[in-house]
Amino acid sequence: MKFISPLTQRTSAAPAAAPGARLGWLDALRGIAALIVALHHFDVLRMLPFGGMVWRNFDMGLFGVMLFFIVSGYIIPASLERRGDVRAFWIGRIFRIYPALIAAFVLSIMMLPAGDGSVALLRTGDDLASLVANGLMLQDLLGVINGMNVTWTLCYEMVFYFLVTALFTRGLHRHSAPIAVGLAGVALAVGTAVGTQLVSAEIGSARQLVLIVAPIVLVGLVGVLSGKRLPTGAGALVLAGVGLVLVTLNSRAPAFETWMIFATMFAGTVVYRAQHGQLARVPALLSCGFVVVAGVVVGWLYNHGEALERTWSAGWRAWSIAYLAAWVLFGIGFLLRERRFPKVLTWLGAISFSVYLLHIPLLRTVEPLVGVPPQPSSTLGRIVWTAIFLGVVMAVSYLMYRLVEMPMQRLGRRVQKAADRRWPRAVPAAAATPAAAATAPAGAGAETDAALSGTSRA
């Protein structure tokens, strides 16, 4: 029988905030991030009299994706550790992401002509490389054109899953603070010294790299889905190794941005650990503070010249201020986490993944129907056009959320239960130690599961 100390009993029995209050801040942040990214690609700044000044000093797109990455870092490792089940985690991720992604690709290809560059899946001249690389969600690290403009961020999320899985199976998952600081230090030290897509250039063909990497990744995924201790651990190490090689030597983005993305996600994990008593507050504050400062400084140091062509930002101020603003908003949301947020924001957070995937294809579809471009010249015309765009995006995204995302998540839970019945899992060693559930307050598990039903995507 597991021994529970009186202190643990008091902690577990402590009154928990209402579920809606706990989840509201995460949903609100996701909703804001999705809306900002959509408006960024909508080119809303061109409609504003001060838009040029904002563009030069604040990158809306970077702000939105960094906010998504912080939220992912906060909640994704918590889900894995609370479950103590690598296979369940990966089944959940697969059914959370792929159905919506596939549906978005199908809809986009049906809606948009072949010449529209916002959807490039099966339109690059090498259908095999396009399909396999995008199917693995590693295309941006394999030198393959993203199937949709926005899916580059999914590559970083996928490698983050690789890393947190490997750390968990090795019992190193509690070391988020030194990992975040170390990755931010790498971003500061390396900057732009390491070139981009080095492996692709050395091999000479993106297709060859895809054909080398794909079998390795599939073997790793088979391992983590096996439910057996040794294959799970080996598979996790294979995936983490492949991920680290690709992000180090073959990223499309400059090194400072690549490493700051991962430092940011692990810093989000630090916030979760400090909140739930797994890490003292002072080390957590120091590590997160270092990551935030590093994120601002790397923009100042490196986001110039050729780097701007890969970060798509106007200059170092736009990068650094947007990065800092993402942390500020996350901090505000965290401080207000016990409060209830407006339902419109929590609803928008629930459909945020669909909004993120669909807003560009829908924009390109609606534009010719209303005669845009050029942009409306009158204030009223701009307001009406913005309302039409947002209305269409929200309506279609809600339909995809209800008809694709939610049913597929339910199917994923059934598949997970069936897999457990057919192939009983062996609990990893890391899960046998006191995990997140042992130190989290009452209701934290429900918070994590519910939050993941609409987890962040950038």
Short mmCIF file of C-alpha atoms in Angstrom, two decimals:
data_model
loop_
_atom_site.label_atom_id
_atom_site.label_comp_id
_atom_site.label_asym_id
_atom_site.label_seq_id
_atom_site.Cartn_x
_atom_site.Cartn_y
_atom_site.Cartn_z
CA MET A 1 0.00 0.00 0.00
CA LYS A 2 1.30 3.45 -0.88
CA PHE A 3 2.13 5.55 2.20
CA ILE A 4 0.71 9.07 2.23
CA SER A 5 2.14 11.52 4.72
CA PRO A 6 -0.14 13.84 6.68
CA LEU A 7 1.32 16.77 4.78
CA THR A 8 0.45 15.09 1.48
CA GLN A 9 -3.03 14.42 2.76
CA ARG A 10 -3.53 18.05 3.66
CA THR A 11 -2.19 19.17 0.31
CA SER A 12 -4.41 16.78 -1.60
CA ALA A 13 -7.45 17.75 0.40
CA ALA A 14 -6.92 21.47 -0.05
CA PRO A 15 -9.81 23.26 -1.71
CA ALA A 16 -9.27 23.51 -5.42
CA ALA A 17 -10.42 26.29 -7.66
CA ALA A 18 -13.45 25.63 -9.79
CA PRO A 19 -12.55 23.73 -12.98
CA GLY A 20 -13.78 26.53 -15.18
CA ALA A 21 -11.55 29.01 -13.40
CA ARG A 22 -8.51 26.72 -13.67
CA LEU A 23 -8.94 26.11 -17.37
CA GLY A 24 -10.09 29.55 -18.36
CA TRP A 25 -6.68 31.19 -18.34
CA LEU A 26 -5.15 28.57 -20.63
CA ASP A 27 -8.08 28.71 -23.04
CA ALA A 28 -7.99 32.50 -23.01
CA LEU A 29 -4.29 32.56 -23.85
CA ARG A 30 -4.79 30.09 -26.69
CA GLY A 31 -7.71 32.09 -27.99
CA ILE A 32 -5.74 35.35 -27.96
CA ALA A 33 -2.74 33.69 -29.63
CA ALA A 34 -4.88 32.20 -32.40
CA LEU A 35 -6.67 35.50 -33.00
CA ILE A 36 -3.40 37.45 -33.17
CA VAL A 37 -1.83 35.02 -35.64
CA ALA A 38 -4.95 35.10 -37.82
CA LEU A 39 -5.02 38.90 -37.84
CA HIS A 40 -1.30 38.97 -38.58
CA HIS A 41 -1.78 36.90 -41.73
CA PHE A 42 -4.90 38.91 -42.51
CA ASP A 43 -2.49 41.87 -42.70
CA VAL A 44 -4.57 43.91 -40.33
CA LEU A 45 -1.71 46.36 -39.72
CA ARG A 46 -2.05 47.66 -43.28
CA MET A 47 -5.54 48.83 -42.36
CA LEU A 48 -4.44 50.81 -39.34
CA PRO A 49 -3.03 54.36 -39.53
CA PHE A 50 -0.24 53.39 -37.11
CA GLY A 51 0.25 49.90 -38.55
CA GLY A 52 3.69 50.61 -40.01
CA MET A 53 5.02 51.71 -36.65
CA VAL A 54 3.64 48.58 -34.98
CA TRP A 55 5.12 46.34 -37.68
CA ARG A 56 8.59 47.81 -37.21
CA ASN A 57 8.50 47.29 -33.45
CA PHE A 58 6.25 44.30 -32.80
CA ASP A 59 5.99 41.03 -34.71
CA MET A 60 2.41 39.85 -34.22
CA GLY A 61 3.08 36.42 -35.68
CA LEU A 62 6.06 35.75 -33.41
CA PHE A 63 4.08 36.95 -30.41
CA GLY A 64 1.29 34.50 -31.15
CA VAL A 65 3.48 31.46 -31.76
CA MET A 66 5.71 32.12 -28.75
CA LEU A 67 2.62 32.38 -26.57
CA PHE A 68 1.49 29.04 -27.98
CA PHE A 69 4.92 27.53 -27.24
CA ILE A 70 4.88 28.72 -23.62
CA VAL A 71 1.46 27.17 -23.07
CA SER A 72 2.61 23.92 -24.68
CA GLY A 73 5.64 23.83 -22.43
CA TYR A 74 3.45 24.39 -19.41
CA ILE A 75 0.90 21.65 -20.06
CA ILE A 76 2.39 18.93 -22.30
CA PRO A 77 4.99 17.43 -19.91
CA ALA A 78 2.45 17.65 -17.09
CA SER A 79 0.10 15.40 -19.06
CA LEU A 80 2.78 12.80 -19.75
CA GLU A 81 3.98 12.71 -16.15
CA ARG A 82 0.54 12.61 -14.60
CA ARG A 83 -0.45 9.68 -16.75
CA GLY A 84 2.84 7.86 -16.27
CA ASP A 85 2.01 6.22 -19.60
CA VAL A 86 4.07 7.03 -22.67
CA ARG A 87 1.82 5.07 -25.01
CA ALA A 88 -1.33 6.82 -23.81
CA PHE A 89 0.39 10.17 -24.22
CA TRP A 90 1.38 9.44 -27.82
CA ILE A 91 -1.99 7.99 -28.79
CA GLY A 92 -3.58 11.12 -27.38
CA ARG A 93 -1.23 13.36 -29.34
CA ILE A 94 -1.78 11.46 -32.58
CA PHE A 95 -5.58 11.66 -32.37
CA ARG A 96 -5.42 15.26 -31.17
CA ILE A 97 -3.31 16.56 -34.04
CA TYR A 98 -3.51 14.40 -37.16
CA PRO A 99 -7.27 14.29 -37.82
CA ALA A 100 -7.56 18.08 -37.76
CA LEU A 101 -4.36 18.45 -39.78
CA ILE A 102 -5.52 15.99 -42.43
CA ALA A 103 -8.93 17.63 -42.61
CA ALA A 104 -7.32 21.05 -42.99
CA PHE A 105 -5.12 19.79 -45.83
CA VAL A 106 -8.07 18.21 -47.63
CA LEU A 107 -10.22 21.31 -47.31
CA SER A 108 -7.38 23.58 -48.38
CA ILE A 109 -6.50 21.54 -51.46
CA MET A 110 -10.17 21.45 -52.44
CA MET A 111 -10.64 25.20 -51.95
CA LEU A 112 -7.43 26.60 -53.40
CA PRO A 113 -5.95 26.34 -56.91
CA ALA A 114 -2.61 24.64 -57.47
CA GLY A 115 -0.87 27.98 -57.94
CA ASP A 116 -1.75 29.20 -54.46
CA GLY A 117 1.43 28.97 -52.40
CA SER A 118 -0.28 28.86 -49.02
CA VAL A 119 -0.87 25.11 -49.48
CA ALA A 120 2.10 23.21 -50.87
CA LEU A 121 1.38 19.61 -49.88
CA LEU A 122 1.72 17.41 -52.98
CA ARG A 123 2.48 20.56 -54.98
CA THR A 124 6.27 20.73 -54.71
CA GLY A 125 7.27 18.42 -57.56
CA ASP A 126 8.25 15.64 -55.16
CA ASP A 127 5.04 14.19 -53.79
CA LEU A 128 6.76 11.42 -51.84
CA ALA A 129 9.06 13.72 -49.89
CA SER A 130 6.23 16.21 -49.35
CA LEU A 131 3.82 13.60 -48.03
CA VAL A 132 6.29 11.74 -45.81
CA ALA A 133 7.98 14.80 -44.31
CA ASN A 134 4.71 16.58 -43.60
CA GLY A 135 3.19 13.34 -42.36
CA LEU A 136 5.97 13.04 -39.78
CA MET A 137 5.53 16.74 -38.94
CA LEU A 138 9.27 17.25 -39.42
CA GLN A 139 9.23 18.94 -42.82
CA ASP A 140 10.71 22.25 -41.67
CA LEU A 141 13.70 20.31 -40.29
CA LEU A 142 14.08 18.12 -43.38
CA GLY A 143 14.39 20.81 -46.02
CA VAL A 144 10.89 20.15 -47.36
CA ILE A 145 8.39 22.93 -48.01
CA ASN A 146 5.71 23.15 -45.34
CA GLY A 147 2.42 21.66 -46.48
CA MET A 148 0.76 24.84 -45.20
CA ASN A 149 2.43 28.09 -44.21
CA VAL A 150 1.63 27.70 -40.54
CA THR A 151 2.66 24.08 -40.02
CA TRP A 152 6.32 24.91 -39.43
CA THR A 153 5.58 25.29 -35.72
CA LEU A 154 4.27 21.74 -35.51
CA CYS A 155 7.79 20.51 -36.25
CA TYR A 156 9.07 22.14 -33.07
CA GLU A 157 6.17 20.74 -31.10
CA MET A 158 6.93 17.27 -32.42
CA VAL A 159 10.60 17.46 -31.41
CA PHE A 160 9.50 18.76 -28.01
CA TYR A 161 7.38 15.62 -27.63
CA PHE A 162 10.46 13.57 -28.53
CA LEU A 163 12.55 15.31 -25.89
CA VAL A 164 10.06 15.21 -23.01
CA THR A 165 9.36 11.53 -23.71
CA ALA A 166 13.05 10.68 -23.57
CA LEU A 167 13.56 12.69 -20.38
CA PHE A 168 10.59 10.99 -18.77
CA THR A 169 11.70 7.46 -19.61
CA ARG A 170 15.18 8.22 -18.24
CA GLY A 171 13.84 9.77 -15.03
CA LEU A 172 15.25 13.20 -15.92
CA HIS A 173 11.97 14.99 -16.48
CA ARG A 174 12.19 17.12 -13.32
CA HIS A 175 15.28 18.95 -14.57
CA SER A 176 13.33 21.48 -16.61
CA ALA A 177 15.05 24.52 -15.10
CA PRO A 178 18.66 23.65 -16.02
CA ILE A 179 17.49 22.42 -19.43
CA ALA A 180 15.70 25.70 -20.15
CA VAL A 181 18.70 27.74 -19.00
CA GLY A 182 21.09 25.56 -20.99
CA LEU A 183 19.09 25.86 -24.19
CA ALA A 184 18.80 29.64 -23.79
CA GLY A 185 22.56 29.72 -23.23
CA VAL A 186 23.08 27.79 -26.47
CA ALA A 187 20.92 30.34 -28.29
CA LEU A 188 23.04 33.16 -26.89
CA ALA A 189 26.34 31.46 -27.64
CA VAL A 190 25.58 30.07 -31.09
CA GLY A 191 23.38 32.81 -32.52
CA THR A 192 23.85 32.57 -36.27
CA ALA A 193 27.29 30.90 -36.21
CA VAL A 194 25.85 27.53 -37.27
CA GLY A 195 24.34 27.50 -40.74
CA THR A 196 20.88 26.31 -41.65
CA GLN A 197 19.93 23.06 -43.41
CA LEU A 198 23.52 21.78 -43.37
CA VAL A 199 22.57 18.11 -43.65
CA SER A 200 20.28 18.68 -46.62
CA ALA A 201 23.06 20.55 -48.40
CA GLU A 202 25.61 17.83 -47.62
CA ILE A 203 23.35 14.99 -48.75
CA GLY A 204 22.32 16.98 -51.79
CA SER A 205 18.63 16.12 -51.75
CA ALA A 206 15.80 16.68 -49.33
CA ARG A 207 14.23 13.47 -50.57
CA GLN A 208 17.30 11.42 -49.61
CA LEU A 209 17.28 12.92 -46.13
CA VAL A 210 13.57 12.16 -45.77
CA LEU A 211 14.11 8.54 -46.81
CA ILE A 212 16.92 8.20 -44.26
CA VAL A 213 15.11 9.85 -41.36
CA ALA A 214 11.60 8.44 -41.88
CA PRO A 215 12.39 4.77 -41.09
CA ILE A 216 14.36 5.79 -37.99
CA VAL A 217 11.50 7.93 -36.69
CA LEU A 218 8.95 5.18 -37.41
CA VAL A 219 11.06 2.67 -35.47
CA GLY A 220 11.19 5.09 -32.56
CA LEU A 221 7.43 5.62 -32.67
CA VAL A 222 6.83 1.86 -32.69
CA GLY A 223 8.96 1.68 -29.56
CA VAL A 224 7.11 4.38 -27.62
CA LEU A 225 3.77 2.89 -28.65
CA SER A 226 4.75 -0.62 -27.59
CA GLY A 227 3.82 -0.24 -23.94
CA LYS A 228 6.93 -2.24 -22.97
CA ARG A 229 9.66 -0.71 -20.85
CA LEU A 230 12.77 -1.46 -22.89
CA PRO A 231 11.31 -0.71 -26.36
CA THR A 232 9.70 2.44 -24.98
CA GLY A 233 12.97 3.71 -23.54
CA ALA A 234 14.93 2.79 -26.65
CA GLY A 235 12.34 4.34 -28.95
CA ALA A 236 12.30 7.55 -26.93
CA LEU A 237 16.08 7.84 -27.15
CA VAL A 238 15.98 7.26 -30.91
CA LEU A 239 13.37 9.99 -31.36
CA ALA A 240 15.21 12.43 -29.13
CA GLY A 241 18.48 11.76 -30.94
CA VAL A 242 16.96 12.33 -34.36
CA GLY A 243 15.24 15.49 -33.13
CA LEU A 244 18.43 16.95 -31.68
CA VAL A 245 20.44 16.23 -34.82
CA LEU A 246 17.83 17.85 -37.04
CA VAL A 247 17.32 20.98 -34.96
CA THR A 248 21.07 21.40 -34.55
CA LEU A 249 22.17 20.87 -38.12
CA ASN A 250 19.17 21.15 -40.42
CA SER A 251 16.75 23.74 -39.09
CA ARG A 252 15.40 26.28 -41.56
CA ALA A 253 15.27 28.94 -38.86
CA PRO A 254 18.47 30.55 -37.53
CA ALA A 255 19.97 28.79 -34.53
CA PHE A 256 19.09 31.50 -32.04
CA GLU A 257 15.40 31.24 -32.86
CA THR A 258 15.43 27.43 -32.91
CA TRP A 259 17.05 27.09 -29.49
CA MET A 260 14.99 29.88 -27.97
CA ILE A 261 11.81 28.05 -29.00
CA PHE A 262 12.86 24.98 -27.01
CA ALA A 263 14.17 27.06 -24.12
CA THR A 264 10.80 28.81 -24.05
CA MET A 265 8.84 25.55 -23.93
CA PHE A 266 10.97 24.12 -21.14
CA ALA A 267 10.64 27.42 -19.25
CA GLY A 268 6.87 26.97 -19.52
CA THR A 269 7.37 23.58 -17.86
CA VAL A 270 9.34 25.30 -15.09
CA VAL A 271 6.31 27.47 -14.34
CA TYR A 272 4.15 24.37 -13.94
CA ARG A 273 6.68 22.70 -11.65
CA ALA A 274 6.98 25.74 -9.42
CA GLN A 275 3.20 26.09 -9.25
CA HIS A 276 2.78 22.50 -8.10
CA GLY A 277 5.63 22.39 -5.62
CA GLN A 278 8.04 20.34 -7.73
CA LEU A 279 10.54 23.21 -7.88
CA ALA A 280 11.36 25.99 -5.44
CA ARG A 281 10.16 29.42 -6.50
CA VAL A 282 13.55 31.16 -6.45
CA PRO A 283 15.25 28.74 -8.88
CA ALA A 284 12.13 28.81 -11.04
CA LEU A 285 12.10 32.62 -11.17
CA LEU A 286 15.82 32.77 -11.90
CA SER A 287 15.66 30.21 -14.70
CA CYS A 288 12.57 31.73 -16.32
CA GLY A 289 14.05 35.20 -15.92
CA PHE A 290 17.22 34.08 -17.67
CA VAL A 291 15.23 32.60 -20.54
CA VAL A 292 13.17 35.78 -20.97
CA VAL A 293 16.24 38.01 -20.90
CA ALA A 294 18.04 35.69 -23.31
CA GLY A 295 15.08 35.84 -25.68
CA VAL A 296 15.24 39.62 -25.75
CA VAL A 297 19.03 39.75 -26.07
CA VAL A 298 19.33 37.23 -28.92
CA GLY A 299 17.01 39.36 -31.00
CA TRP A 300 19.21 42.40 -30.39
CA LEU A 301 22.40 40.46 -31.08
CA TYR A 302 21.44 38.35 -34.07
CA ASN A 303 18.19 39.30 -35.76
CA HIS A 304 19.79 41.39 -38.48
CA GLY A 305 20.61 41.03 -42.16
CA GLU A 306 20.06 37.55 -43.59
CA ALA A 307 18.44 36.33 -40.36
CA LEU A 308 15.44 38.56 -41.09
CA GLU A 309 14.67 36.47 -44.16
CA ARG A 310 14.29 33.41 -41.93
CA THR A 311 12.50 34.97 -38.95
CA TRP A 312 10.17 37.03 -41.19
CA SER A 313 10.41 39.96 -38.80
CA ALA A 314 11.08 43.63 -39.46
CA GLY A 315 14.14 43.84 -37.22
CA TRP A 316 15.51 43.03 -33.80
CA ARG A 317 13.00 45.26 -31.97
CA ALA A 318 10.05 43.50 -33.58
CA TRP A 319 11.45 40.11 -32.53
CA SER A 320 12.56 41.01 -29.02
CA ILE A 321 9.52 43.07 -28.03
CA ALA A 322 7.14 40.39 -29.33
CA TYR A 323 9.02 37.69 -27.41
CA LEU A 324 8.91 39.70 -24.19
CA ALA A 325 5.22 40.55 -24.71
CA ALA A 326 4.33 36.86 -25.04
CA TRP A 327 5.84 36.18 -21.62
CA VAL A 328 4.16 39.24 -20.12
CA LEU A 329 0.74 38.11 -21.31
CA PHE A 330 1.37 34.55 -20.12
CA GLY A 331 2.40 35.94 -16.74
CA ILE A 332 -0.78 38.00 -16.51
CA GLY A 333 -2.86 34.97 -17.39
CA PHE A 334 -1.03 32.88 -14.80
CA LEU A 335 -1.59 35.47 -12.07
CA LEU A 336 -5.30 35.58 -12.94
CA ARG A 337 -5.62 31.79 -13.29
CA GLU A 338 -8.11 31.50 -10.43
CA ARG A 339 -10.50 33.95 -12.06
CA ARG A 340 -13.13 33.27 -14.68
CA PHE A 341 -12.38 34.56 -18.15
CA PRO A 342 -14.85 35.79 -20.78
CA LYS A 343 -16.58 32.88 -22.46
CA VAL A 344 -15.72 34.23 -25.89
CA LEU A 345 -12.02 33.79 -25.12
CA THR A 346 -12.39 30.32 -23.64
CA TRP A 347 -14.54 29.30 -26.62
CA LEU A 348 -11.95 30.72 -29.00
CA GLY A 349 -9.28 28.78 -27.12
CA ALA A 350 -11.21 25.55 -27.63
CA ILE A 351 -11.27 26.02 -31.41
CA SER A 352 -7.80 27.61 -31.59
CA PHE A 353 -6.12 24.68 -33.36
CA SER A 354 -8.67 24.77 -36.17
CA VAL A 355 -8.41 28.55 -36.34
CA TYR A 356 -4.66 28.25 -36.63
CA LEU A 357 -4.79 25.64 -39.40
CA LEU A 358 -7.62 27.12 -41.46
CA HIS A 359 -7.33 30.89 -41.33
CA ILE A 360 -4.94 31.30 -44.28
CA PRO A 361 -6.75 28.92 -46.68
CA LEU A 362 -10.06 30.54 -45.75
CA LEU A 363 -8.57 34.00 -46.27
CA ARG A 364 -7.36 33.03 -49.73
CA THR A 365 -10.76 31.54 -50.53
CA VAL A 366 -12.86 34.48 -49.34
CA GLU A 367 -10.68 37.27 -50.76
CA PRO A 368 -11.69 36.85 -54.42
CA LEU A 369 -15.34 36.45 -53.44
CA VAL A 370 -15.41 39.95 -51.92
CA GLY A 371 -13.05 41.60 -54.40
CA VAL A 372 -9.93 41.74 -52.23
CA PRO A 373 -7.25 42.80 -52.98
CA PRO A 374 -7.10 45.73 -53.04
CA GLN A 375 -7.94 46.37 -49.41
CA PRO A 376 -11.06 48.47 -48.80
CA SER A 377 -10.20 52.17 -48.72
CA SER A 378 -12.87 53.33 -46.27
CA THR A 379 -12.93 52.70 -42.54
CA LEU A 380 -16.35 51.09 -42.77
CA GLY A 381 -15.21 48.86 -45.60
CA ARG A 382 -12.21 47.69 -43.61
CA ILE A 383 -14.35 46.94 -40.58
CA VAL A 384 -16.83 44.97 -42.67
CA TRP A 385 -14.06 43.02 -44.43
CA THR A 386 -12.42 42.17 -41.09
CA ALA A 387 -15.76 41.05 -39.66
CA ILE A 388 -16.43 38.84 -42.70
CA PHE A 389 -13.00 37.21 -42.43
CA LEU A 390 -13.23 36.55 -38.70
CA GLY A 391 -16.81 35.36 -38.97
CA VAL A 392 -15.99 32.82 -41.68
CA VAL A 393 -12.89 31.59 -39.83
CA MET A 394 -14.73 31.17 -36.52
CA ALA A 395 -17.70 29.42 -38.10
CA VAL A 396 -15.68 26.93 -40.14
CA SER A 397 -13.24 26.33 -37.27
CA TYR A 398 -16.09 25.61 -34.89
CA LEU A 399 -17.53 23.09 -37.35
CA MET A 400 -14.17 21.35 -37.66
CA TYR A 401 -13.80 21.34 -33.89
CA ARG A 402 -17.20 19.71 -33.41
CA LEU A 403 -17.15 17.37 -36.42
CA VAL A 404 -13.47 16.36 -36.50
CA GLU A 405 -11.50 17.29 -33.41
CA MET A 406 -13.87 16.18 -30.66
CA PRO A 407 -14.99 12.87 -32.26
CA MET A 408 -11.38 11.93 -33.04
CA GLN A 409 -10.27 12.68 -29.50
CA ARG A 410 -13.01 10.39 -28.20
CA LEU A 411 -11.90 7.75 -30.68
CA GLY A 412 -8.35 8.15 -29.45
CA ARG A 413 -9.42 7.41 -25.88
CA ARG A 414 -11.18 4.26 -27.07
CA VAL A 415 -8.10 3.20 -29.02
CA GLN A 416 -5.96 3.76 -25.96
CA LYS A 417 -8.21 1.56 -23.80
CA ALA A 418 -8.29 -1.13 -26.49
CA ALA A 419 -4.49 -1.07 -26.75
CA ASP A 420 -4.19 -1.43 -22.98
CA ARG A 421 -6.49 -4.46 -23.06
CA ARG A 422 -4.74 -6.08 -26.01
CA TRP A 423 -1.16 -5.23 -25.05
CA PRO A 424 -0.93 -4.50 -21.32
CA ARG A 425 1.72 -1.90 -20.71
CA ALA A 426 4.73 -2.04 -18.45
CA VAL A 427 4.97 1.15 -16.36
CA PRO A 428 8.23 3.02 -17.08
CA ALA A 429 10.63 3.35 -14.16
CA ALA A 430 10.13 7.09 -14.08
CA ALA A 431 6.41 6.63 -13.53
CA ALA A 432 7.03 4.46 -10.48
CA THR A 433 8.65 7.38 -8.69
CA PRO A 434 6.56 10.22 -7.21
CA ALA A 435 5.29 11.97 -10.30
CA ALA A 436 3.35 15.09 -11.05
CA ALA A 437 0.17 13.64 -9.64
CA ALA A 438 1.77 13.13 -6.23
CA THR A 439 2.53 16.81 -5.73
CA ALA A 440 -0.22 18.49 -7.73
CA PRO A 441 -3.21 19.86 -5.84
CA ALA A 442 -6.55 18.11 -6.01
CA GLY A 443 -8.08 18.37 -9.42
CA ALA A 444 -4.80 18.97 -11.22
CA GLY A 445 -5.20 15.82 -13.27
CA ALA A 446 -8.61 16.89 -14.47
CA GLU A 447 -7.17 20.29 -15.29
CA THR A 448 -4.44 18.74 -17.41
CA ASP A 449 -6.75 16.43 -19.31
CA ALA A 450 -9.32 19.09 -20.00
CA ALA A 451 -6.67 21.58 -21.01
CA LEU A 452 -5.21 19.14 -23.49
CA SER A 453 -8.55 18.80 -25.24
CA GLY A 454 -7.70 22.14 -26.78
CA THR A 455 -3.97 22.24 -26.28
CA SER A 456 -1.88 24.90 -27.85
CA ARG A 457 -0.81 24.87 -31.44
CA ALA A 458 1.20 27.52 -33.14
#
